[in-house]
PDB file of N, CA and C and ligand atoms in Angstrom:
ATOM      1  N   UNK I  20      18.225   3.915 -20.480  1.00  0.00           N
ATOM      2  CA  UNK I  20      16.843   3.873 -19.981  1.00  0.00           C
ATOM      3  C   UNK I  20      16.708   2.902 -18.814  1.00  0.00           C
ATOM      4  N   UNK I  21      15.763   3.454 -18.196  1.00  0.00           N
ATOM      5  CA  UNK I  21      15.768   2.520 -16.511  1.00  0.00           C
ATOM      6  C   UNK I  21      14.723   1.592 -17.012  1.00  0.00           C
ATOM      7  N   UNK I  22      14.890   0.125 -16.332  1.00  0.00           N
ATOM      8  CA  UNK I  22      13.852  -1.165 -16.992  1.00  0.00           C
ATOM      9  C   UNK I  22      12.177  -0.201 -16.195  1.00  0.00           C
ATOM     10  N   UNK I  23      11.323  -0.862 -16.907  1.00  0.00           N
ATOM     11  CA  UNK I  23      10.199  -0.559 -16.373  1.00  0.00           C
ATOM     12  C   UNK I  23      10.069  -0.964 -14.999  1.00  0.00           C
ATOM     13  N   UNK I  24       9.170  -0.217 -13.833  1.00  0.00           N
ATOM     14  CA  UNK I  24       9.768  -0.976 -12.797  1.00  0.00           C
ATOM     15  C   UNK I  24       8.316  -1.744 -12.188  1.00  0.00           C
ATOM     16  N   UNK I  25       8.087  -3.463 -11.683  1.00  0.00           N
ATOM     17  CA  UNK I  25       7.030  -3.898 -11.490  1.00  0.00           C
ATOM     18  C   UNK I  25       7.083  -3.582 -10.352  1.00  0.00           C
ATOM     19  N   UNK I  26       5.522  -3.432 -10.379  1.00  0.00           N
ATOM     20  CA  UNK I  26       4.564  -3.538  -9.220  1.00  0.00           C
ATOM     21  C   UNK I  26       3.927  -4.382  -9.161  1.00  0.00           C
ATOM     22  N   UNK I  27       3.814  -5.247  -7.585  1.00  0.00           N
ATOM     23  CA  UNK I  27       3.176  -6.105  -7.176  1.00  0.00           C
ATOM     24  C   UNK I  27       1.818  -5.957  -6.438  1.00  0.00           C
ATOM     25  N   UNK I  28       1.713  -5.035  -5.965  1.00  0.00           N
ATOM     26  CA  UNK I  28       0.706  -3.684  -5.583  1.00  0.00           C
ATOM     27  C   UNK I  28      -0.029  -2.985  -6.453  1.00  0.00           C
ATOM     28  N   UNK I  29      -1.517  -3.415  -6.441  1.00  0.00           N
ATOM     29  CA  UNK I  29      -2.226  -2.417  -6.973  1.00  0.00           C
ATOM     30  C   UNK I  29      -3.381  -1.706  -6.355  1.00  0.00           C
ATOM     31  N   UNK I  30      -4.332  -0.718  -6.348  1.00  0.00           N
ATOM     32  CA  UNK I  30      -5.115   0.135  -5.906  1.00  0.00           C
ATOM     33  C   UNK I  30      -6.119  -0.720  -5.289  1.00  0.00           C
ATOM     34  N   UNK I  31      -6.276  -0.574  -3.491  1.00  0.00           N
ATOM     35  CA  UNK I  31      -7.111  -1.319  -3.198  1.00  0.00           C
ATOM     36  C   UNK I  31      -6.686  -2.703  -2.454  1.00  0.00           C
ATOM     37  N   UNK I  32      -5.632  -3.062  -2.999  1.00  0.00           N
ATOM     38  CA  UNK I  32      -4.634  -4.174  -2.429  1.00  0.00           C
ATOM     39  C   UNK I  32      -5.206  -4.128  -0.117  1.00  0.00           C
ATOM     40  N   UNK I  33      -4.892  -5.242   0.603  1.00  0.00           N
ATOM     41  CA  UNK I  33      -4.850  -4.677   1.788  1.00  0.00           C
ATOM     42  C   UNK I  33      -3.320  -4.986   1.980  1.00  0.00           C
ATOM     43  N   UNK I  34      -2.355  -4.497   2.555  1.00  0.00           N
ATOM     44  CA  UNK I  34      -1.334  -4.531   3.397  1.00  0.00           C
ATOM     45  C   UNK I  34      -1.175  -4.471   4.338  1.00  0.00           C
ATOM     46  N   UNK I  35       0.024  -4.800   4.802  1.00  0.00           N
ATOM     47  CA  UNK I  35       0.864  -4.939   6.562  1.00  0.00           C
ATOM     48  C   UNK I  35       1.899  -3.846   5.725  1.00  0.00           C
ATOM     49  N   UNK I  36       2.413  -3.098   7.486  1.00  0.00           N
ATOM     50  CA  UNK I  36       3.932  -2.870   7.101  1.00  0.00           C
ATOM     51  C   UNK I  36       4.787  -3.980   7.980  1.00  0.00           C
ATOM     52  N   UNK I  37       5.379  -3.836   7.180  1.00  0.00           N
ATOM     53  CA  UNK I  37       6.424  -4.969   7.993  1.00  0.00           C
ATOM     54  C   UNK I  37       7.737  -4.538   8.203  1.00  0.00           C
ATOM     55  N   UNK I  38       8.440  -3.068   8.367  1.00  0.00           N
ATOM     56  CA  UNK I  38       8.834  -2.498   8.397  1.00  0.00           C
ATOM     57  C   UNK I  38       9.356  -1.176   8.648  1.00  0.00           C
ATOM     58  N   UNK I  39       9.990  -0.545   9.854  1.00  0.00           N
ATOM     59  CA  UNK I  39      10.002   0.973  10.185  1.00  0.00           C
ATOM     60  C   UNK I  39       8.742   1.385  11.253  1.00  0.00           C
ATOM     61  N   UNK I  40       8.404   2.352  11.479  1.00  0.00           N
ATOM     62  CA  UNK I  40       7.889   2.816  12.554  1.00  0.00           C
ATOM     63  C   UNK I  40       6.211   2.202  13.020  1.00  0.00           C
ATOM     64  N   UNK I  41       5.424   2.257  11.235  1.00  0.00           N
ATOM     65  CA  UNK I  41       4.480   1.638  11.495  1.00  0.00           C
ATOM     66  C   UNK I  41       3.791   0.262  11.328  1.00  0.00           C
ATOM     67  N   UNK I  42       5.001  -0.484  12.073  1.00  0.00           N
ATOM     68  CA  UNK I  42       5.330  -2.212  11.710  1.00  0.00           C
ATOM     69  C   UNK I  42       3.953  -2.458  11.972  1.00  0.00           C
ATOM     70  N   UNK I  43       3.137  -3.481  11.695  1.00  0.00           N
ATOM     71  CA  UNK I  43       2.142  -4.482  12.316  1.00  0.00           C
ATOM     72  C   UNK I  43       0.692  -3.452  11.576  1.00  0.00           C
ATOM     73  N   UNK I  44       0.735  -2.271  11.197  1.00  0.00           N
ATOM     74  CA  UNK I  44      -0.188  -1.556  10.967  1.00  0.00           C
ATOM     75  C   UNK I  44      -0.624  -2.032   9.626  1.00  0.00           C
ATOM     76  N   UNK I  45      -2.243  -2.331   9.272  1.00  0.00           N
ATOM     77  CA  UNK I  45      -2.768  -2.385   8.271  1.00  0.00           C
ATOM     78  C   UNK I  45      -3.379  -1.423   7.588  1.00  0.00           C
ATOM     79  N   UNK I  46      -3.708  -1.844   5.990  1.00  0.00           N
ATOM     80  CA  UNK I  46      -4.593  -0.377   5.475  1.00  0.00           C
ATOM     81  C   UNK I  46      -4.846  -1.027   3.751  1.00  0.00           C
ATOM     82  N   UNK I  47      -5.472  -0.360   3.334  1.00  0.00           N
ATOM     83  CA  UNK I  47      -5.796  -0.425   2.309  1.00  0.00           C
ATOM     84  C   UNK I  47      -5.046   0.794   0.952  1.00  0.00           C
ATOM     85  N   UNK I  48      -4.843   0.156   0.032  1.00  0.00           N
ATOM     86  CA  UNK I  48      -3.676   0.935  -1.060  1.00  0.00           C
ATOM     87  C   UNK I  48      -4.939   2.216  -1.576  1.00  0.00           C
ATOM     88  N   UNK I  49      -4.365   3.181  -1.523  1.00  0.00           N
ATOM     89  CA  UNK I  49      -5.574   4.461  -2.000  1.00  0.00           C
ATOM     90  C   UNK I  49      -4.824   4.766  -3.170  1.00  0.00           C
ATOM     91  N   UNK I  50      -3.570   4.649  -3.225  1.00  0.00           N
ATOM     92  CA  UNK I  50      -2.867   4.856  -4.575  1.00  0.00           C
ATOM     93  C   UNK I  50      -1.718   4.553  -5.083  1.00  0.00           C
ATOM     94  N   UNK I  51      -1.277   4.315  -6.103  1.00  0.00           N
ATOM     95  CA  UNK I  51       0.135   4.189  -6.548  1.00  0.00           C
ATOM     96  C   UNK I  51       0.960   4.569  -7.522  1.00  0.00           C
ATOM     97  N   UNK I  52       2.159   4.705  -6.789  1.00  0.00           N
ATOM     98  CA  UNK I  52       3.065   5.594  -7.514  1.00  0.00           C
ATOM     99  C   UNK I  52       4.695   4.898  -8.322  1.00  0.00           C
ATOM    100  N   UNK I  53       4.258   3.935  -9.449  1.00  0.00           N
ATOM    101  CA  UNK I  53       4.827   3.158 -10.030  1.00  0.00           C
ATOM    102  C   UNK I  53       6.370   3.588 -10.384  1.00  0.00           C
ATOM    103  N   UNK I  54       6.228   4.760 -10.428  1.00  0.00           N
ATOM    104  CA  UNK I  54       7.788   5.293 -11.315  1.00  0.00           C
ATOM    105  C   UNK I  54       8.481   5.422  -9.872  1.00  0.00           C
ATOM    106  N   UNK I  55       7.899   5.370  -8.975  1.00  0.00           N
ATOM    107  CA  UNK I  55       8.594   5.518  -7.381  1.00  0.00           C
ATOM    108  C   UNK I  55       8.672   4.389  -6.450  1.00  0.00           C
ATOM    109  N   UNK I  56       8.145   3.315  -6.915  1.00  0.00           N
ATOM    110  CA  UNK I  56       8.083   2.104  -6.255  1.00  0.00           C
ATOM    111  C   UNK I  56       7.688   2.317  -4.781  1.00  0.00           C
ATOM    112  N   UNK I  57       6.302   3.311  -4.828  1.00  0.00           N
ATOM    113  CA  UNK I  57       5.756   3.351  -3.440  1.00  0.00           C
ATOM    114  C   UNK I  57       4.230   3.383  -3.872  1.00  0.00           C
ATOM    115  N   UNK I  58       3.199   3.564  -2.263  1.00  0.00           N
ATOM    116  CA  UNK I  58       1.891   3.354  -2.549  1.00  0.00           C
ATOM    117  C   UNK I  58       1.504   4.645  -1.526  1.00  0.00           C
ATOM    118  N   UNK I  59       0.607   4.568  -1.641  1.00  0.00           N
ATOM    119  CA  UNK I  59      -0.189   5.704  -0.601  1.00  0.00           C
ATOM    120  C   UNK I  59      -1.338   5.005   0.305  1.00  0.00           C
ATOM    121  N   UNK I  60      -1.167   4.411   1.286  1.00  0.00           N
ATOM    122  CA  UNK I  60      -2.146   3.652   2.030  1.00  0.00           C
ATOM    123  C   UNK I  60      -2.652   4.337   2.931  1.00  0.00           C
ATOM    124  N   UNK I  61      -4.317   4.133   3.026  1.00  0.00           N
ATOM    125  CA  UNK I  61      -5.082   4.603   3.633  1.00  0.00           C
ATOM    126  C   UNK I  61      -5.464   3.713   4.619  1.00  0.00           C
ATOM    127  N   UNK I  62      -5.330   4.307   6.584  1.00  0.00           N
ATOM    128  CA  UNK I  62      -5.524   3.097   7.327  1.00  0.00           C
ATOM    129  C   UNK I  62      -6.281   4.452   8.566  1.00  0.00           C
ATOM    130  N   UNK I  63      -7.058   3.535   9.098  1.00  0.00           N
ATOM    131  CA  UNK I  63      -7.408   3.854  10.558  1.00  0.00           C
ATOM    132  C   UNK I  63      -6.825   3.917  11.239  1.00  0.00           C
ATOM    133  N   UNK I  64      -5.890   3.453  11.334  1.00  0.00           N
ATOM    134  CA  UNK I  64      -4.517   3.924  12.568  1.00  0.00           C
ATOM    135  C   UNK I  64      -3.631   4.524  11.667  1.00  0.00           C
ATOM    136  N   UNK I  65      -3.658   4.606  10.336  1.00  0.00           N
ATOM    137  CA  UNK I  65      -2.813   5.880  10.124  1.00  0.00           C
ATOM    138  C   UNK I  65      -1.305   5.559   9.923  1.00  0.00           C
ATOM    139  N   UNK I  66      -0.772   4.997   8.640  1.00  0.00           N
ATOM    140  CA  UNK I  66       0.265   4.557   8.204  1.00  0.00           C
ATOM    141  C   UNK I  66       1.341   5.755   7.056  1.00  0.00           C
ATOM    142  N   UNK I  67       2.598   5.977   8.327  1.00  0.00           N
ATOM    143  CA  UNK I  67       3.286   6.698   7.175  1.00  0.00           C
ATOM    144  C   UNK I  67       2.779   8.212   7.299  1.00  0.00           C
ATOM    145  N   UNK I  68       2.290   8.532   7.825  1.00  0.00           N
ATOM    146  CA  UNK I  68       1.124   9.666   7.905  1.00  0.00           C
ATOM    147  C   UNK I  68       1.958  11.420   8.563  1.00  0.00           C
ATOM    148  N   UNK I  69       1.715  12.403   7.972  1.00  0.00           N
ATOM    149  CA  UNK I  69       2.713  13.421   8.225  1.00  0.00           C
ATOM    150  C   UNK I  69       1.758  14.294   9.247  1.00  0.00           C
ATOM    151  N   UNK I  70       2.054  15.022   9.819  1.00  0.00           N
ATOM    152  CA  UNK I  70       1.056  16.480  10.693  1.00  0.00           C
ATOM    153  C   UNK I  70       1.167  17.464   9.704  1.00  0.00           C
ATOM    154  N   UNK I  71      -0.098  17.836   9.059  1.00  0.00           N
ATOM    155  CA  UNK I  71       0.491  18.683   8.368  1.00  0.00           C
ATOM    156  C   UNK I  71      -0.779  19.983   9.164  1.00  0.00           C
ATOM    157  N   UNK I  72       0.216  21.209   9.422  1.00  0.00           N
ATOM    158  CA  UNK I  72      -0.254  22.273  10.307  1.00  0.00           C
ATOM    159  C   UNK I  72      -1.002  23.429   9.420  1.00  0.00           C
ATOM    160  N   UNK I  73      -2.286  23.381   9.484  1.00  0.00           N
ATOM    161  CA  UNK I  73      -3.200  24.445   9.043  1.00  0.00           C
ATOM    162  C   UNK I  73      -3.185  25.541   9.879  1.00  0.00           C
ATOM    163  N   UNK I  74      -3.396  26.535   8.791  1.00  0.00           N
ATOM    164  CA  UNK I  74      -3.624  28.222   9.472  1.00  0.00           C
ATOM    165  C   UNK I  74      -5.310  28.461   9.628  1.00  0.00           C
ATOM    166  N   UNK I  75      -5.782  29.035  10.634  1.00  0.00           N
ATOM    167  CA  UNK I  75      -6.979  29.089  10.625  1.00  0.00           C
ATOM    168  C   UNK I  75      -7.511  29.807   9.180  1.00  0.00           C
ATOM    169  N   UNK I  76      -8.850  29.338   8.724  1.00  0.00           N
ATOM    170  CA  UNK I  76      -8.997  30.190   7.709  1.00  0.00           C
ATOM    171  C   UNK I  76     -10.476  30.938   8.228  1.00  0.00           C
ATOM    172  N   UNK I  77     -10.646  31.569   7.134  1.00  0.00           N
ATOM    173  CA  UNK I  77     -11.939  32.680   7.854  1.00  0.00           C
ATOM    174  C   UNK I  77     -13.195  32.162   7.725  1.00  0.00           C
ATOM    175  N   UNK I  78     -13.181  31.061   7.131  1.00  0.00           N
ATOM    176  CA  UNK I  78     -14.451  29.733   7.305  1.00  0.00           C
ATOM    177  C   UNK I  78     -14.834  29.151   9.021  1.00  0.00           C
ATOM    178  N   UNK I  79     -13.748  28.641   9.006  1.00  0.00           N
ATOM    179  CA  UNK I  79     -13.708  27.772  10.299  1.00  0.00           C
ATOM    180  C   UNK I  79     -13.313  28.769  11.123  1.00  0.00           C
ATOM    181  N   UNK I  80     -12.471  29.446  11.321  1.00  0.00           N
ATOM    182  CA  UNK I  80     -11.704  30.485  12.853  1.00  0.00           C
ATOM    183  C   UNK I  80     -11.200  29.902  13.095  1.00  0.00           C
ATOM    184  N   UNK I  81     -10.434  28.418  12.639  1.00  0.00           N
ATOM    185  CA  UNK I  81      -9.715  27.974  13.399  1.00  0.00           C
ATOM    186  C   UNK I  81      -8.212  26.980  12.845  1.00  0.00           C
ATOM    187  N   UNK I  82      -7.425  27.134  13.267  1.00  0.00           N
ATOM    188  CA  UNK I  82      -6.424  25.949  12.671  1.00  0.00           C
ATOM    189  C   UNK I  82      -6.521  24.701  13.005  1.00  0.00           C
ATOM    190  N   UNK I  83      -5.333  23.858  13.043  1.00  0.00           N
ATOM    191  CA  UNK I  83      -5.222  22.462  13.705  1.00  0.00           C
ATOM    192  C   UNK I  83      -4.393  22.067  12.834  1.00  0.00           C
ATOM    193  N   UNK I  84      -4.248  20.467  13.128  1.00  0.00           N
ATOM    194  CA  UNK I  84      -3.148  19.863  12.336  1.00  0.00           C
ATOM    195  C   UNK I  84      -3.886  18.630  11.951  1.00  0.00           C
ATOM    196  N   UNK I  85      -3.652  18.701  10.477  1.00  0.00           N
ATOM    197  CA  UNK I  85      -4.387  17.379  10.072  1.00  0.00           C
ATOM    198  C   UNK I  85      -3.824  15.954   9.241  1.00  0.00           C
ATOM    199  N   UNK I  86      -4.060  15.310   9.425  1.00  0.00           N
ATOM    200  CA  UNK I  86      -3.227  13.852   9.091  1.00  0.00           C
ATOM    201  C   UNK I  86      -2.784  13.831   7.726  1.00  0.00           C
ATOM    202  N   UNK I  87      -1.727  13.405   7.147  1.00  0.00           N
ATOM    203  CA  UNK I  87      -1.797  13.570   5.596  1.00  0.00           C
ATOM    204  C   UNK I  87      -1.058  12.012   5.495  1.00  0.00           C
ATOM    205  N   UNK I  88      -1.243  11.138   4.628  1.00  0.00           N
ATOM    206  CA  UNK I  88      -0.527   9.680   4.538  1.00  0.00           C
ATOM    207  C   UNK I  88       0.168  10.010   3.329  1.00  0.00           C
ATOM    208  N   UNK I  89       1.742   9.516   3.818  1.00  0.00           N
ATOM    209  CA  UNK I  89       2.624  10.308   2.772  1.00  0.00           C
ATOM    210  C   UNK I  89       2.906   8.387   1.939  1.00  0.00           C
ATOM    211  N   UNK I  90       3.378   8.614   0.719  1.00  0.00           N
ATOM    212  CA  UNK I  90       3.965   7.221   0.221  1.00  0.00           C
ATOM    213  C   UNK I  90       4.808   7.173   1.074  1.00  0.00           C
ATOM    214  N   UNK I  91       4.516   5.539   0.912  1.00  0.00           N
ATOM    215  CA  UNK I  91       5.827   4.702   1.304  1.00  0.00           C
ATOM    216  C   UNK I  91       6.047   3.352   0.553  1.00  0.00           C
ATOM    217  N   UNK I  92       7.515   2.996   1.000  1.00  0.00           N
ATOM    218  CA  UNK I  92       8.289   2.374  -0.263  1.00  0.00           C
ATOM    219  C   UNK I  92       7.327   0.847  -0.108  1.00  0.00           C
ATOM    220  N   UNK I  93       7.287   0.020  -1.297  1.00  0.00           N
ATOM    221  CA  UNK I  93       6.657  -1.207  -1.075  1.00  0.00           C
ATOM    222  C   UNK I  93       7.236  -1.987  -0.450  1.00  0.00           C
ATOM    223  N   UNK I  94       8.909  -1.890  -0.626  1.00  0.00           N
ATOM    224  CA  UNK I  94       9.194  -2.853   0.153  1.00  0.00           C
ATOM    225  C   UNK I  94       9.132  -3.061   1.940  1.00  0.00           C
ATOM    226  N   UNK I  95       8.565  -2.085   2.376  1.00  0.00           N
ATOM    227  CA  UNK I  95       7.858  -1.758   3.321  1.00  0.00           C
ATOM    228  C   UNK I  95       6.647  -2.677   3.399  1.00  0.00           C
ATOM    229  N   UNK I  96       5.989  -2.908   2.752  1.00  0.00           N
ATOM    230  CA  UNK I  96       4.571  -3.851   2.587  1.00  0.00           C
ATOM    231  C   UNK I  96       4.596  -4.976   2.385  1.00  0.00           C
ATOM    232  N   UNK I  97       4.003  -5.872   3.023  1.00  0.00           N
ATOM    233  CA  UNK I  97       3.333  -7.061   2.458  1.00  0.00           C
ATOM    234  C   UNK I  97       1.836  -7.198   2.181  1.00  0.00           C
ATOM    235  N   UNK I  98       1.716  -7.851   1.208  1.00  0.00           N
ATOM    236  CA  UNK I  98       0.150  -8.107   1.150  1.00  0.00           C
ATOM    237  C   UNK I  98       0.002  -8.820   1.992  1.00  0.00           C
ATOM    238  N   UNK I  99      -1.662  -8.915   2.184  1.00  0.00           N
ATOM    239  CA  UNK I  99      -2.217  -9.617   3.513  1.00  0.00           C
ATOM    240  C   UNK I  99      -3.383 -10.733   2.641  1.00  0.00           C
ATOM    241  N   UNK I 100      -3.247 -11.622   3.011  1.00  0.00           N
ATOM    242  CA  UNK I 100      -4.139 -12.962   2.439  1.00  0.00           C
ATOM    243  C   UNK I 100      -5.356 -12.779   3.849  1.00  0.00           C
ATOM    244  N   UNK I 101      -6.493 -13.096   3.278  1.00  0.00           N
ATOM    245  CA  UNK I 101      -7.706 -13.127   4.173  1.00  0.00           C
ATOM    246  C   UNK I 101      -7.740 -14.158   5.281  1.00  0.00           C
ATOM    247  N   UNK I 102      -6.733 -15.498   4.837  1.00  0.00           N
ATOM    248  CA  UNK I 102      -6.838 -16.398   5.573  1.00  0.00           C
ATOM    249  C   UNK I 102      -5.577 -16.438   6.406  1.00  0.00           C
ATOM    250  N   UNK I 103      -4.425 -15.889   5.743  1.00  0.00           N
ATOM    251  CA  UNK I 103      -3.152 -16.772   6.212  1.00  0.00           C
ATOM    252  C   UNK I 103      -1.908 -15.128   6.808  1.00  0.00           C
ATOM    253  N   UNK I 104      -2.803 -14.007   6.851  1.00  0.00           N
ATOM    254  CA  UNK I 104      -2.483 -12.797   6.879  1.00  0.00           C
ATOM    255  C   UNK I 104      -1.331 -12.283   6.164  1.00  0.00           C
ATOM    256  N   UNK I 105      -0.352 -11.466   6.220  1.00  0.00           N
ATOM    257  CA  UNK I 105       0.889 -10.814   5.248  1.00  0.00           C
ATOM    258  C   UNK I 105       1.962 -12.139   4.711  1.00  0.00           C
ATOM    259  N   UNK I 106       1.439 -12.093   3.643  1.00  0.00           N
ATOM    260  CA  UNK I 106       2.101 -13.089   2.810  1.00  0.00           C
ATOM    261  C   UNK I 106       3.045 -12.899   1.718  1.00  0.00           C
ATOM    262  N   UNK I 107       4.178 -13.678   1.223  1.00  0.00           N
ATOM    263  CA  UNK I 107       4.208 -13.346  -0.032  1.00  0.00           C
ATOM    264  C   UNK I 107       3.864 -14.111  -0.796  1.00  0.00           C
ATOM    265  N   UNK I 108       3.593 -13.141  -2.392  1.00  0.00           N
ATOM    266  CA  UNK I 108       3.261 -13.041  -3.359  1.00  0.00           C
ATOM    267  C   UNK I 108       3.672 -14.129  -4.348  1.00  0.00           C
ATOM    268  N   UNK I 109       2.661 -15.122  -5.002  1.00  0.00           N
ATOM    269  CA  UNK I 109       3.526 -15.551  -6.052  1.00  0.00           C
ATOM    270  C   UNK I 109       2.539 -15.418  -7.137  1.00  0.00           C
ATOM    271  N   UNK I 110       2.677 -16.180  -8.107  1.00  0.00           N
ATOM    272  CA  UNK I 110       1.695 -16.052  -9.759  1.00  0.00           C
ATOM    273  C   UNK I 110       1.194 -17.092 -10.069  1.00  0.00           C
ATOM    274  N   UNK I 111      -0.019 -17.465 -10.407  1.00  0.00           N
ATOM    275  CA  UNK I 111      -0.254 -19.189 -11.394  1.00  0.00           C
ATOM    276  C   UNK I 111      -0.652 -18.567 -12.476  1.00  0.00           C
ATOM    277  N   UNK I 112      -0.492 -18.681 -13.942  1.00  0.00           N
ATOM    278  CA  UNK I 112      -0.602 -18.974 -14.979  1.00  0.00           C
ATOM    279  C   UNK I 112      -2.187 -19.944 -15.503  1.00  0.00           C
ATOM    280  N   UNK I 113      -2.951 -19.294 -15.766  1.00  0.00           N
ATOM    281  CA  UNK I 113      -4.023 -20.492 -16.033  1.00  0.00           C
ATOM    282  C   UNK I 113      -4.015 -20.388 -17.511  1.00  0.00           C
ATOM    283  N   UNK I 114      -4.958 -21.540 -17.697  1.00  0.00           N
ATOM    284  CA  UNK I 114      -4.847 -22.598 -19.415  1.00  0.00           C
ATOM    285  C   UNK I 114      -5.332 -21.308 -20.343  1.00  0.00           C
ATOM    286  N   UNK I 115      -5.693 -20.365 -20.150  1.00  0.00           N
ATOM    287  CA  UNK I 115      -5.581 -19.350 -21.172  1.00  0.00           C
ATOM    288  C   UNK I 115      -4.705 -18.318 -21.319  1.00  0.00           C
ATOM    289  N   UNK I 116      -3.777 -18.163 -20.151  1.00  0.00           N
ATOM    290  CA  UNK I 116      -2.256 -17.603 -20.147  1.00  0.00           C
ATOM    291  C   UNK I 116      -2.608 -16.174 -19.474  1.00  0.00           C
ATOM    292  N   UNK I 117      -3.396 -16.159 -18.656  1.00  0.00           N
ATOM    293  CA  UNK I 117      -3.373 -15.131 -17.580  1.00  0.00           C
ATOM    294  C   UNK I 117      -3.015 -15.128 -16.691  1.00  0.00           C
ATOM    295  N   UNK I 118      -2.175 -13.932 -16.047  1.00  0.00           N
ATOM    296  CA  UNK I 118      -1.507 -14.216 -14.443  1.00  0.00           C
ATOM    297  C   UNK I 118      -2.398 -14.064 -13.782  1.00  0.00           C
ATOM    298  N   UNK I 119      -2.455 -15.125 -12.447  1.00  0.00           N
ATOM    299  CA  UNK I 119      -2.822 -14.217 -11.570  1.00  0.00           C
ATOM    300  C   UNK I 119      -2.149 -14.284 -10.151  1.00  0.00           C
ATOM    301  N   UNK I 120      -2.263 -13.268  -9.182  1.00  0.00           N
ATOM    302  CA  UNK I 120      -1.336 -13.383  -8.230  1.00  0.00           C
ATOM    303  C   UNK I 120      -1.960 -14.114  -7.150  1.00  0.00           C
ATOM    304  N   UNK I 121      -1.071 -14.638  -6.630  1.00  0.00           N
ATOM    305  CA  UNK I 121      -1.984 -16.011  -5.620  1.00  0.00           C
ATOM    306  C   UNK I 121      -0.597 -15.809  -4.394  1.00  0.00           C
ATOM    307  N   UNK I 122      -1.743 -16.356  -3.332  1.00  0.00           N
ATOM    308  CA  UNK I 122      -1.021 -16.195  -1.895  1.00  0.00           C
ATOM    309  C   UNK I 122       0.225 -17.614  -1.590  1.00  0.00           C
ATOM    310  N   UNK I 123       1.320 -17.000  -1.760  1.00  0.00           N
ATOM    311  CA  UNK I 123       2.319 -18.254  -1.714  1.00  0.00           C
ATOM    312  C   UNK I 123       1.673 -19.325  -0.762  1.00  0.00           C
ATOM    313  N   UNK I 124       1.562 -19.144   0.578  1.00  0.00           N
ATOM    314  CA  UNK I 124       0.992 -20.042   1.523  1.00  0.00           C
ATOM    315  C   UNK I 124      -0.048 -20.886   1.344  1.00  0.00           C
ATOM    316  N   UNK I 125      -1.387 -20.719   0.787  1.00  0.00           N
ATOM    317  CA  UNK I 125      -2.427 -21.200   0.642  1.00  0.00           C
ATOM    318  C   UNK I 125      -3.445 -21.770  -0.880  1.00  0.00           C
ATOM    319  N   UNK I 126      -2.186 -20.980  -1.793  1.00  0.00           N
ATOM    320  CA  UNK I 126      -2.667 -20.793  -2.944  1.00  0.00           C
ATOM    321  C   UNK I 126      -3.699 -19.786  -3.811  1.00  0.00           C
ATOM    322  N   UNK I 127      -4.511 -18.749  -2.440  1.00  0.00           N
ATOM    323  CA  UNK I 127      -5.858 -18.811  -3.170  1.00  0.00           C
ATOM    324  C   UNK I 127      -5.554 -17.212  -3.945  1.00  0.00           C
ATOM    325  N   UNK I 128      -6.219 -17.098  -4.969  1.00  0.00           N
ATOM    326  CA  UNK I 128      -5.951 -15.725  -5.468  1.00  0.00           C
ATOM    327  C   UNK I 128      -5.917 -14.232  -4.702  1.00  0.00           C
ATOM    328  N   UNK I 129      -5.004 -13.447  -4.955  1.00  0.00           N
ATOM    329  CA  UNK I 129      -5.057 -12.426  -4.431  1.00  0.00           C
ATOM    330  C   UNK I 129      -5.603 -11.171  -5.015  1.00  0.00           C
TER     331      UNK I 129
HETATM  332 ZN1   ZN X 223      -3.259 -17.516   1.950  1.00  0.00          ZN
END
């Protein structure tokens, strides 16, 4: 059996890529795909994103090609801290034994 695999990433998260074609691009996590160790980010400039080519249908008369944001791997991502931008990730532990994930740089929760 394969170990469970963590995610540091969850729905909603903001990210950077920091990695591959759409380096420096931000977006927000629209979904995730845990057993694949990827996310599906949704960005205004459009991260990861495929052409995918429509046939006209008899609604519209018309085709085109429309954006589709395909996963991509996390390690592709960094989270982005509000203050200190794509950071990594660490954990504090508080006095009732909950994680939470906090911005290595600054401390403040993520
Ligand atoms: Zn920070």
């Amino acid at each position: 059996m394969a170990t469970k695999p963590k995610m540091k990433l969850k729905k909603g998260d903001h990210v950077q890529v920091i990695q591959g074609k759409d380096i420096g691009k931000r977006g927000e996590i629209a979904r995730v795909i845990p057993e694949r160790n990827k996310v599906i980010v949704e960005s205004s400039e459009g991260i990861n994103v495929a052409k995918k080519h429509q046939k006209p249908t008899k609604a519209t008369m018309q085709g085109g090609i429309q954006d589709k944001a395909m996963p991509i791997h996390v390690s592709n991502l960094m989270l982005v801290c509000g203050k200190d931008g794509p950071v990594k990730v660490g954990y504090r532990i508080d006095p009732n034994g909950e994680k939470h994930r906090v911005c290595r740089k600054c401390g403040a929760e993520l």
